[in-house]
mmCIF file with all atom_site columns, C-alpha atoms in Angstrom:
data_model
loop_
_atom_site.group_PDB
_atom_site.id
_atom_site.type_symbol
_atom_site.label_atom_id
_atom_site.label_alt_id
_atom_site.label_comp_id
_atom_site.label_asym_id
_atom_site.label_entity_id
_atom_site.label_seq_id
_atom_site.pdbx_PDB_ins_code
_atom_site.Cartn_x
_atom_site.Cartn_y
_atom_site.Cartn_z
_atom_site.occupancy
_atom_site.B_iso_or_equiv
_atom_site.pdbx_formal_charge
_atom_site.auth_seq_id
_atom_site.auth_comp_id
_atom_site.auth_asym_id
_atom_site.auth_atom_id
_atom_site.pdbx_PDB_model_num
ATOM 1   C CA . MET A 1 1   ? -9.165  -13.463 11.628  1.00 67.00 ? 11  MET A CA 1
ATOM 2   C CA . ALA A 1 2   ? -10.029 -13.237 8.161   1.00 85.00 ? 12  ALA A CA 1
ATOM 3   C CA . VAL A 1 3   ? -14.155 -11.823 7.284   1.00 92.00 ? 13  VAL A CA 1
ATOM 4   C CA . ASP A 1 4   ? -16.366 -14.383 6.709   1.00 96.00 ? 14  ASP A CA 1
ATOM 5   C CA . ARG A 1 5   ? -17.372 -12.741 3.316   1.00 96.00 ? 15  ARG A CA 1
ATOM 6   C CA . ASP A 1 6   ? -20.067 -15.331 2.749   1.00 97.00 ? 16  ASP A CA 1
ATOM 7   C CA . ARG A 1 7   ? -21.498 -15.466 6.505   1.00 97.00 ? 17  ARG A CA 1
ATOM 8   C CA . VAL A 1 8   ? -21.136 -11.267 4.621   1.00 97.00 ? 18  VAL A CA 1
ATOM 9   C CA . ALA A 1 9   ? -23.000 -11.992 1.826   1.00 98.00 ? 19  ALA A CA 1
ATOM 10  C CA . ALA A 1 10  ? -26.468 -13.970 3.486   1.00 98.00 ? 20  ALA A CA 1
ATOM 11  C CA . ALA A 1 11  ? -26.431 -11.145 6.561   1.00 98.00 ? 21  ALA A CA 1
ATOM 12  C CA . VAL A 1 12  ? -26.560 -8.532  3.726   1.00 98.00 ? 22  VAL A CA 1
ATOM 13  C CA . ARG A 1 13  ? -29.364 -10.116 1.309   1.00 98.00 ? 23  ARG A CA 1
ATOM 14  C CA . ASP A 1 14  ? -31.341 -11.156 4.942   1.00 98.00 ? 24  ASP A CA 1
ATOM 15  C CA . ILE A 1 15  ? -31.359 -7.098  6.186   1.00 97.00 ? 25  ILE A CA 1
ATOM 16  C CA . LEU A 1 16  ? -31.866 -6.404  2.181   1.00 97.00 ? 26  LEU A CA 1
ATOM 17  C CA . ALA A 1 17  ? -35.041 -8.424  1.981   1.00 97.00 ? 27  ALA A CA 1
ATOM 18  C CA . ALA A 1 18  ? -35.796 -7.312  5.637   1.00 98.00 ? 28  ALA A CA 1
ATOM 19  C CA . ILE A 1 19  ? -36.003 -3.490  4.848   1.00 97.00 ? 29  ILE A CA 1
ATOM 20  C CA . GLY A 1 20  ? -38.533 -4.967  1.506   1.00 97.00 ? 30  GLY A CA 1
ATOM 21  C CA . GLU A 1 21  ? -36.422 -5.244  -1.427  1.00 98.00 ? 31  GLU A CA 1
ATOM 22  C CA . ASP A 1 22  ? -36.370 -8.222  -3.436  1.00 97.00 ? 32  ASP A CA 1
ATOM 23  C CA . PRO A 1 23  ? -32.269 -8.829  -3.236  1.00 97.00 ? 33  PRO A CA 1
ATOM 24  C CA . ASP A 1 24  ? -32.287 -10.422 -6.595  1.00 97.00 ? 34  ASP A CA 1
ATOM 25  C CA . ARG A 1 25  ? -33.310 -7.292  -8.767  1.00 97.00 ? 35  ARG A CA 1
ATOM 26  C CA . PRO A 1 26  ? -30.903 -6.657  -10.830 1.00 96.00 ? 36  PRO A CA 1
ATOM 27  C CA . GLY A 1 27  ? -29.258 -3.885  -9.650  1.00 96.00 ? 37  GLY A CA 1
ATOM 28  C CA . LEU A 1 28  ? -29.214 -5.714  -6.562  1.00 97.00 ? 38  LEU A CA 1
ATOM 29  C CA . LYS A 1 29  ? -28.268 -10.076 -7.246  1.00 97.00 ? 39  LYS A CA 1
ATOM 30  C CA . ALA A 1 30  ? -23.897 -8.339  -6.503  1.00 97.00 ? 40  ALA A CA 1
ATOM 31  C CA . THR A 1 31  ? -24.344 -5.790  -3.885  1.00 98.00 ? 41  THR A CA 1
ATOM 32  C CA . PRO A 1 32  ? -24.331 -8.730  -1.158  1.00 97.00 ? 42  PRO A CA 1
ATOM 33  C CA . GLN A 1 33  ? -20.151 -10.441 -2.881  1.00 98.00 ? 43  GLN A CA 1
ATOM 34  C CA . ARG A 1 34  ? -19.537 -6.083  -2.639  1.00 97.00 ? 44  ARG A CA 1
ATOM 35  C CA . VAL A 1 35  ? -20.438 -5.346  0.550   1.00 97.00 ? 45  VAL A CA 1
ATOM 36  C CA . ALA A 1 36  ? -18.616 -8.222  1.696   1.00 97.00 ? 46  ALA A CA 1
ATOM 37  C CA . ASP A 1 37  ? -14.987 -7.880  0.412   1.00 97.00 ? 47  ASP A CA 1
ATOM 38  C CA . THR A 1 38  ? -16.126 -4.057  1.747   1.00 96.00 ? 48  THR A CA 1
ATOM 39  C CA . TYR A 1 39  ? -16.793 -5.156  4.809   1.00 96.00 ? 49  TYR A CA 1
ATOM 40  C CA . ALA A 1 40  ? -13.303 -7.724  4.676   1.00 96.00 ? 50  ALA A CA 1
ATOM 41  C CA . GLU A 1 41  ? -10.991 -4.815  3.277   1.00 95.00 ? 51  GLU A CA 1
ATOM 42  C CA . PHE A 1 42  ? -12.869 -2.116  6.386   1.00 96.00 ? 52  PHE A CA 1
ATOM 43  C CA . PHE A 1 43  ? -12.244 -4.673  8.372   1.00 96.00 ? 53  PHE A CA 1
ATOM 44  C CA . ALA A 1 44  ? -9.244  -6.025  7.312   1.00 95.00 ? 54  ALA A CA 1
ATOM 45  C CA . GLY A 1 45  ? -7.006  -4.638  11.058  1.00 96.00 ? 55  GLY A CA 1
ATOM 46  C CA . VAL A 1 46  ? -9.187  -6.463  13.768  1.00 95.00 ? 56  VAL A CA 1
ATOM 47  C CA . GLY A 1 47  ? -6.457  -9.125  15.863  1.00 94.00 ? 57  GLY A CA 1
ATOM 48  C CA . GLU A 1 48  ? -3.468  -7.419  13.757  1.00 95.00 ? 58  GLU A CA 1
ATOM 49  C CA . ASP A 1 49  ? -1.075  -6.517  15.556  1.00 96.00 ? 59  ASP A CA 1
ATOM 50  C CA . ALA A 1 50  ? -0.611  -2.906  15.639  1.00 97.00 ? 60  ALA A CA 1
ATOM 51  C CA . ALA A 1 51  ? 2.735   -3.153  16.858  1.00 96.00 ? 61  ALA A CA 1
ATOM 52  C CA . ALA A 1 52  ? 4.665   -4.623  14.966  1.00 95.00 ? 62  ALA A CA 1
ATOM 53  C CA . PRO A 1 53  ? 5.247   -1.849  11.765  1.00 95.00 ? 63  PRO A CA 1
ATOM 54  C CA . LEU A 1 54  ? 6.869   -0.229  14.624  1.00 94.00 ? 64  LEU A CA 1
ATOM 55  C CA . ALA A 1 55  ? 9.322   -2.859  15.116  1.00 91.00 ? 65  ALA A CA 1
ATOM 56  C CA . HIS A 1 56  ? 12.980  -1.963  13.434  1.00 86.00 ? 66  HIS A CA 1
ATOM 57  C CA . THR A 1 57  ? 13.791  1.689   14.861  1.00 82.00 ? 67  THR A CA 1
ATOM 58  C CA . ILE A 1 58  ? 16.635  3.416   14.330  1.00 80.00 ? 68  ILE A CA 1
ATOM 59  C CA . SER A 1 59  ? 19.198  4.389   16.715  1.00 72.00 ? 69  SER A CA 1
ATOM 60  C CA . VAL A 1 60  ? 20.089  8.195   16.459  1.00 67.00 ? 70  VAL A CA 1
ATOM 61  C CA . SER A 1 61  ? 23.218  7.586   18.423  1.00 59.00 ? 71  SER A CA 1
ATOM 62  C CA . ARG A 1 62  ? 24.466  6.145   15.503  1.00 55.00 ? 72  ARG A CA 1
ATOM 63  C CA . GLY A 1 63  ? 24.690  8.572   12.969  1.00 54.00 ? 73  GLY A CA 1
ATOM 64  C CA . PRO A 1 64  ? 27.120  11.205  11.402  1.00 53.00 ? 74  PRO A CA 1
ATOM 65  C CA . ALA A 1 65  ? 25.947  13.539  15.281  1.00 52.00 ? 75  ALA A CA 1
ATOM 66  C CA . PRO A 1 66  ? 26.035  10.621  16.956  1.00 54.00 ? 76  PRO A CA 1
ATOM 67  C CA . ASP A 1 67  ? 26.134  12.313  20.710  1.00 57.00 ? 77  ASP A CA 1
ATOM 68  C CA . THR A 1 68  ? 22.812  14.988  19.227  1.00 56.00 ? 78  THR A CA 1
ATOM 69  C CA . LEU A 1 69  ? 19.490  13.581  20.611  1.00 57.00 ? 79  LEU A CA 1
ATOM 70  C CA . PRO A 1 70  ? 16.353  14.539  19.237  1.00 60.00 ? 80  PRO A CA 1
ATOM 71  C CA . SER A 1 71  ? 15.649  18.005  21.429  1.00 68.00 ? 81  SER A CA 1
ATOM 72  C CA . GLY A 1 72  ? 12.452  18.657  19.808  1.00 81.00 ? 82  GLY A CA 1
ATOM 73  C CA . ALA A 1 73  ? 9.184   16.505  18.273  1.00 89.00 ? 83  ALA A CA 1
ATOM 74  C CA . VAL A 1 74  ? 8.640   14.649  15.633  1.00 92.00 ? 84  VAL A CA 1
ATOM 75  C CA . LEU A 1 75  ? 5.351   15.184  13.907  1.00 94.00 ? 85  LEU A CA 1
ATOM 76  C CA . LEU A 1 76  ? 3.466   14.033  10.430  1.00 95.00 ? 86  LEU A CA 1
ATOM 77  C CA . ARG A 1 77  ? 0.068   15.750  10.035  1.00 95.00 ? 87  ARG A CA 1
ATOM 78  C CA . GLY A 1 78  ? -2.563  14.947  8.247   1.00 95.00 ? 88  GLY A CA 1
ATOM 79  C CA . VAL A 1 79  ? -2.437  11.545  7.438   1.00 97.00 ? 89  VAL A CA 1
ATOM 80  C CA . ARG A 1 80  ? -5.861  9.880   5.834   1.00 98.00 ? 90  ARG A CA 1
ATOM 81  C CA . PHE A 1 81  ? -8.062  7.790   8.467   1.00 98.00 ? 91  PHE A CA 1
ATOM 82  C CA . ARG A 1 82  ? -10.980 6.095   7.461   1.00 97.00 ? 92  ARG A CA 1
ATOM 83  C CA . SER A 1 83  ? -13.140 3.988   10.021  1.00 97.00 ? 93  SER A CA 1
ATOM 84  C CA . VAL A 1 84  ? -15.983 2.314   11.129  1.00 96.00 ? 94  VAL A CA 1
ATOM 85  C CA . CYS A 1 85  ? -18.729 3.813   13.859  1.00 95.00 ? 95  CYS A CA 1
ATOM 86  C CA . GLU A 1 86  ? -19.350 0.587   16.069  1.00 95.00 ? 96  GLU A CA 1
ATOM 87  C CA . HIS A 1 87  ? -23.137 2.072   16.513  1.00 94.00 ? 97  HIS A CA 1
ATOM 88  C CA . HIS A 1 88  ? -25.013 2.386   13.231  1.00 93.00 ? 98  HIS A CA 1
ATOM 89  C CA . LEU A 1 89  ? -21.381 0.461   11.043  1.00 94.00 ? 99  LEU A CA 1
ATOM 90  C CA . LEU A 1 90  ? -21.277 3.403   9.513   1.00 94.00 ? 100 LEU A CA 1
ATOM 91  C CA . PRO A 1 91  ? -18.110 5.140   7.899   1.00 95.00 ? 101 PRO A CA 1
ATOM 92  C CA . PHE A 1 92  ? -16.263 8.288   10.150  1.00 96.00 ? 102 PHE A CA 1
ATOM 93  C CA . THR A 1 93  ? -13.558 9.204   7.441   1.00 97.00 ? 103 THR A CA 1
ATOM 94  C CA . GLY A 1 94  ? -10.136 11.874  8.110   1.00 97.00 ? 104 GLY A CA 1
ATOM 95  C CA . HIS A 1 95  ? -6.886  13.301  8.563   1.00 97.00 ? 105 HIS A CA 1
ATOM 96  C CA . ALA A 1 96  ? -4.804  11.966  11.683  1.00 97.00 ? 106 ALA A CA 1
ATOM 97  C CA . HIS A 1 97  ? -1.981  13.952  13.559  1.00 96.00 ? 107 HIS A CA 1
ATOM 98  C CA . VAL A 1 98  ? 1.357   12.383  15.490  1.00 96.00 ? 108 VAL A CA 1
ATOM 99  C CA . ALA A 1 99  ? 3.757   13.870  16.818  1.00 95.00 ? 109 ALA A CA 1
ATOM 100 C CA . TYR A 1 100 ? 6.063   11.702  19.483  1.00 95.00 ? 110 TYR A CA 1
ATOM 101 C CA . LEU A 1 101 ? 9.112   13.242  21.486  1.00 93.00 ? 111 LEU A CA 1
ATOM 102 C CA . PRO A 1 102 ? 11.851  10.441  20.984  1.00 91.00 ? 112 PRO A CA 1
ATOM 103 C CA . GLY A 1 103 ? 14.611  8.617   23.245  1.00 86.00 ? 113 GLY A CA 1
ATOM 104 C CA . GLU A 1 104 ? 17.422  7.246   21.690  1.00 82.00 ? 114 GLU A CA 1
ATOM 105 C CA . GLN A 1 105 ? 15.618  5.820   18.910  1.00 84.00 ? 115 GLN A CA 1
ATOM 106 C CA . VAL A 1 106 ? 12.869  6.992   16.207  1.00 88.00 ? 116 VAL A CA 1
ATOM 107 C CA . VAL A 1 107 ? 11.301  4.961   14.041  1.00 91.00 ? 117 VAL A CA 1
ATOM 108 C CA . GLY A 1 108 ? 11.071  5.500   9.846   1.00 90.00 ? 118 GLY A CA 1
ATOM 109 C CA . LEU A 1 109 ? 7.775   8.075   9.805   1.00 92.00 ? 119 LEU A CA 1
ATOM 110 C CA . GLY A 1 110 ? 5.824   5.031   6.759   1.00 94.00 ? 120 GLY A CA 1
ATOM 111 C CA . ALA A 1 111 ? 5.429   2.641   10.228  1.00 96.00 ? 121 ALA A CA 1
ATOM 112 C CA . LEU A 1 112 ? 2.879   5.193   11.645  1.00 97.00 ? 122 LEU A CA 1
ATOM 113 C CA . PRO A 1 113 ? 0.386   5.094   8.876   1.00 98.00 ? 123 PRO A CA 1
ATOM 114 C CA . LYS A 1 114 ? 0.494   1.686   9.223   1.00 98.00 ? 124 LYS A CA 1
ATOM 115 C CA . VAL A 1 115 ? -0.332  1.549   12.188  1.00 98.00 ? 125 VAL A CA 1
ATOM 116 C CA . ILE A 1 116 ? -2.424  4.013   12.054  1.00 98.00 ? 126 ILE A CA 1
ATOM 117 C CA . ASP A 1 117 ? -4.076  2.114   9.633   1.00 98.00 ? 127 ASP A CA 1
ATOM 118 C CA . THR A 1 118 ? -3.692  -1.039  11.314  1.00 98.00 ? 128 THR A CA 1
ATOM 119 C CA . LEU A 1 119 ? -5.888  0.374   14.370  1.00 98.00 ? 129 LEU A CA 1
ATOM 120 C CA . ALA A 1 120 ? -8.470  1.960   12.055  1.00 98.00 ? 130 ALA A CA 1
ATOM 121 C CA . ALA A 1 121 ? -9.505  -1.103  10.588  1.00 97.00 ? 131 ALA A CA 1
ATOM 122 C CA . ARG A 1 122 ? -12.152 -2.940  12.861  1.00 96.00 ? 132 ARG A CA 1
ATOM 123 C CA . PRO A 1 123 ? -15.174 -1.655  14.108  1.00 96.00 ? 133 PRO A CA 1
ATOM 124 C CA . GLN A 1 124 ? -14.699 2.045   16.783  1.00 97.00 ? 134 GLN A CA 1
ATOM 125 C CA . VAL A 1 125 ? -14.693 5.108   17.858  1.00 97.00 ? 135 VAL A CA 1
ATOM 126 C CA . GLN A 1 126 ? -13.320 8.177   17.299  1.00 97.00 ? 136 GLN A CA 1
ATOM 127 C CA . GLU A 1 127 ? -11.762 8.512   20.761  1.00 96.00 ? 137 GLU A CA 1
ATOM 128 C CA . ARG A 1 128 ? -10.763 5.503   21.634  1.00 97.00 ? 138 ARG A CA 1
ATOM 129 C CA . LEU A 1 129 ? -9.021  4.768   18.862  1.00 98.00 ? 139 LEU A CA 1
ATOM 130 C CA . GLY A 1 130 ? -6.947  8.108   19.495  1.00 98.00 ? 140 GLY A CA 1
ATOM 131 C CA . GLU A 1 131 ? -6.474  6.262   22.928  1.00 98.00 ? 141 GLU A CA 1
ATOM 132 C CA . GLN A 1 132 ? -5.255  2.881   20.634  1.00 98.00 ? 142 GLN A CA 1
ATOM 133 C CA . ILE A 1 133 ? -3.130  4.779   18.729  1.00 98.00 ? 143 ILE A CA 1
ATOM 134 C CA . ALA A 1 134 ? -0.956  6.787   21.473  1.00 98.00 ? 144 ALA A CA 1
ATOM 135 C CA . ASP A 1 135 ? -0.542  3.875   23.482  1.00 98.00 ? 145 ASP A CA 1
ATOM 136 C CA . THR A 1 136 ? 0.431   1.945   20.957  1.00 97.00 ? 146 THR A CA 1
ATOM 137 C CA . LEU A 1 137 ? 3.933   3.855   20.581  1.00 97.00 ? 147 LEU A CA 1
ATOM 138 C CA . ALA A 1 138 ? 3.956   4.730   23.715  1.00 95.00 ? 148 ALA A CA 1
ATOM 139 C CA . GLY A 1 139 ? 4.568   1.561   24.734  1.00 94.00 ? 149 GLY A CA 1
ATOM 140 C CA . SER A 1 140 ? 6.329   -0.025  21.363  1.00 94.00 ? 150 SER A CA 1
ATOM 141 C CA . LEU A 1 141 ? 8.843   3.374   20.361  1.00 92.00 ? 151 LEU A CA 1
ATOM 142 C CA . ASP A 1 142 ? 11.286  4.772   23.136  1.00 86.00 ? 152 ASP A CA 1
ATOM 143 C CA . ALA A 1 143 ? 9.707   8.268   23.601  1.00 92.00 ? 153 ALA A CA 1
ATOM 144 C CA . ARG A 1 144 ? 9.174   10.611  26.248  1.00 93.00 ? 154 ARG A CA 1
ATOM 145 C CA . GLY A 1 145 ? 5.717   12.069  25.024  1.00 95.00 ? 155 GLY A CA 1
ATOM 146 C CA . VAL A 1 146 ? 3.456   11.309  22.999  1.00 96.00 ? 156 VAL A CA 1
ATOM 147 C CA . LEU A 1 147 ? -0.077  13.549  21.543  1.00 96.00 ? 157 LEU A CA 1
ATOM 148 C CA . VAL A 1 148 ? -2.434  12.022  18.398  1.00 97.00 ? 158 VAL A CA 1
ATOM 149 C CA . VAL A 1 149 ? -5.223  14.632  17.788  1.00 96.00 ? 159 VAL A CA 1
ATOM 150 C CA . LEU A 1 150 ? -7.528  13.269  14.316  1.00 97.00 ? 160 LEU A CA 1
ATOM 151 C CA . ASP A 1 151 ? -10.379 15.322  13.575  1.00 96.00 ? 161 ASP A CA 1
ATOM 152 C CA . ALA A 1 152 ? -13.102 13.671  10.967  1.00 96.00 ? 162 ALA A CA 1
ATOM 153 C CA . VAL A 1 153 ? -16.516 13.987  9.115   1.00 94.00 ? 163 VAL A CA 1
ATOM 154 C CA . HIS A 1 154 ? -18.880 10.469  10.833  1.00 93.00 ? 164 HIS A CA 1
ATOM 155 C CA . GLN A 1 155 ? -21.890 10.273  9.017   1.00 90.00 ? 165 GLN A CA 1
ATOM 156 C CA . CYS A 1 156 ? -23.682 8.834   11.822  1.00 87.00 ? 166 CYS A CA 1
ATOM 157 C CA . VAL A 1 157 ? -23.948 12.792  12.550  1.00 85.00 ? 167 VAL A CA 1
ATOM 158 C CA . THR A 1 158 ? -23.621 14.079  8.506   1.00 85.00 ? 168 THR A CA 1
ATOM 159 C CA . THR A 1 159 ? -26.051 11.489  7.322   1.00 88.00 ? 169 THR A CA 1
ATOM 160 C CA . ARG A 1 160 ? -28.355 10.746  9.736   1.00 82.00 ? 170 ARG A CA 1
ATOM 161 C CA . GLY A 1 161 ? -30.063 12.790  12.871  1.00 78.00 ? 171 GLY A CA 1
ATOM 162 C CA . GLY A 1 162 ? -29.718 15.878  12.902  1.00 79.00 ? 172 GLY A CA 1
ATOM 163 C CA . ARG A 1 163 ? -28.213 16.127  9.868   1.00 82.00 ? 173 ARG A CA 1
ATOM 164 C CA . GLN A 1 164 ? -25.357 17.986  10.950  1.00 81.00 ? 174 GLN A CA 1
ATOM 165 C CA . SER A 1 165 ? -23.048 18.623  7.030   1.00 83.00 ? 175 SER A CA 1
ATOM 166 C CA . GLU A 1 166 ? -19.996 20.718  8.392   1.00 82.00 ? 176 GLU A CA 1
ATOM 167 C CA . ALA A 1 167 ? -19.446 18.701  11.669  1.00 85.00 ? 177 ALA A CA 1
ATOM 168 C CA . SER A 1 168 ? -15.914 17.058  12.373  1.00 90.00 ? 178 SER A CA 1
ATOM 169 C CA . THR A 1 169 ? -14.869 15.842  15.682  1.00 93.00 ? 179 THR A CA 1
ATOM 170 C CA . LEU A 1 170 ? -12.039 16.233  16.878  1.00 93.00 ? 180 LEU A CA 1
ATOM 171 C CA . THR A 1 171 ? -9.645  14.270  19.974  1.00 96.00 ? 181 THR A CA 1
ATOM 172 C CA . ILE A 1 172 ? -6.706  14.262  21.945  1.00 96.00 ? 182 ILE A CA 1
ATOM 173 C CA . ALA A 1 173 ? -5.140  11.282  23.019  1.00 97.00 ? 183 ALA A CA 1
ATOM 174 C CA . ALA A 1 174 ? -2.078  12.176  25.077  1.00 96.00 ? 184 ALA A CA 1
ATOM 175 C CA . ARG A 1 175 ? 0.456   10.038  27.446  1.00 96.00 ? 185 ARG A CA 1
ATOM 176 C CA . GLY A 1 176 ? 4.893   10.517  29.108  1.00 95.00 ? 186 GLY A CA 1
ATOM 177 C CA . GLU A 1 177 ? 5.947   14.845  29.392  1.00 94.00 ? 187 GLU A CA 1
ATOM 178 C CA . LEU A 1 178 ? 2.453   16.089  26.505  1.00 95.00 ? 188 LEU A CA 1
ATOM 179 C CA . ALA A 1 179 ? -0.221  14.499  28.698  1.00 94.00 ? 189 ALA A CA 1
ATOM 180 C CA . ASP A 1 180 ? 1.133   18.419  30.633  1.00 92.00 ? 190 ASP A CA 1
ATOM 181 C CA . PRO A 1 181 ? -1.479  20.326  28.725  1.00 92.00 ? 191 PRO A CA 1
ATOM 182 C CA . ALA A 1 182 ? 0.668   23.123  28.397  1.00 89.00 ? 192 ALA A CA 1
ATOM 183 C CA . ALA A 1 183 ? 3.990   20.833  26.944  1.00 86.00 ? 193 ALA A CA 1
ATOM 184 C CA . ARG A 1 184 ? 1.257   19.838  25.089  1.00 87.00 ? 194 ARG A CA 1
ATOM 185 C CA . ALA A 1 185 ? -0.046  23.664  23.335  1.00 90.00 ? 195 ALA A CA 1
ATOM 186 C CA . GLU A 1 186 ? 2.944   24.051  21.101  1.00 89.00 ? 196 GLU A CA 1
ATOM 187 C CA . ILE A 1 187 ? 2.612   20.788  19.676  1.00 91.00 ? 197 ILE A CA 1
ATOM 188 C CA . ILE A 1 188 ? -1.454  20.870  19.694  1.00 89.00 ? 198 ILE A CA 1
ATOM 189 C CA . ALA A 1 189 ? -0.831  24.262  16.718  1.00 88.00 ? 199 ALA A CA 1
ATOM 190 C CA . LEU A 1 190 ? 2.115   22.965  14.809  1.00 87.00 ? 200 LEU A CA 1
ATOM 191 C CA . LEU A 1 191 ? -0.084  19.859  14.124  1.00 83.00 ? 201 LEU A CA 1
ATOM 192 C CA . THR A 1 192 ? -3.650  21.816  13.263  1.00 79.00 ? 202 THR A CA 1
ATOM 193 C CA . GLY A 1 193 ? -1.558  24.361  11.818  1.00 76.00 ? 203 GLY A CA 1
ATOM 194 C CA . SER A 1 194 ? -2.214  26.656  13.613  1.00 67.00 ? 204 SER A CA 1
ATOM 195 C CA . ALA A 1 195 ? 1.085   27.891  15.470  1.00 55.00 ? 205 ALA A CA 1
ATOM 196 C CA . PRO A 1 196 ? 2.221   31.520  14.608  1.00 51.00 ? 206 PRO A CA 1
#
């Protein structure tokens, strides 16, 4: 379902009037449409299938060493993402770090950021976003374990209320073998760059 830009623009016009502004003054005249276009981009993931990019896996048993299955994790660090907090409709941005323990199938690494982007492009809270990424990967890949670490800065924390400009939020979601704290300790260290 596409964002209804006309309704968003009309609502923004009403908001501008509600805060005492003149939505027809030159500096604000195009603002409702600009916000509508921004929302169409920010919320493009609403109703989209986040697992679709994971549909094409690659069998590791058909490569140059068919008797060798991956023994360790596949890690992708530093995937930039942005989302909008559903509580205040303010953006939060950060980095996602993802790891999975593959079975006989792996997925192209470019598919992982697409999953993150789709799930982030809807009204969210960071805690749920990490869980949704982990569930999507665990449910769509031949994975023995999945770990997702999100590190983000929320404008609802940095620009309002207590205005903690240096604060970031770290969340962890784990599935399968990586749900065990001892099993995931090394992976978390590698994902966050704190490995020895």
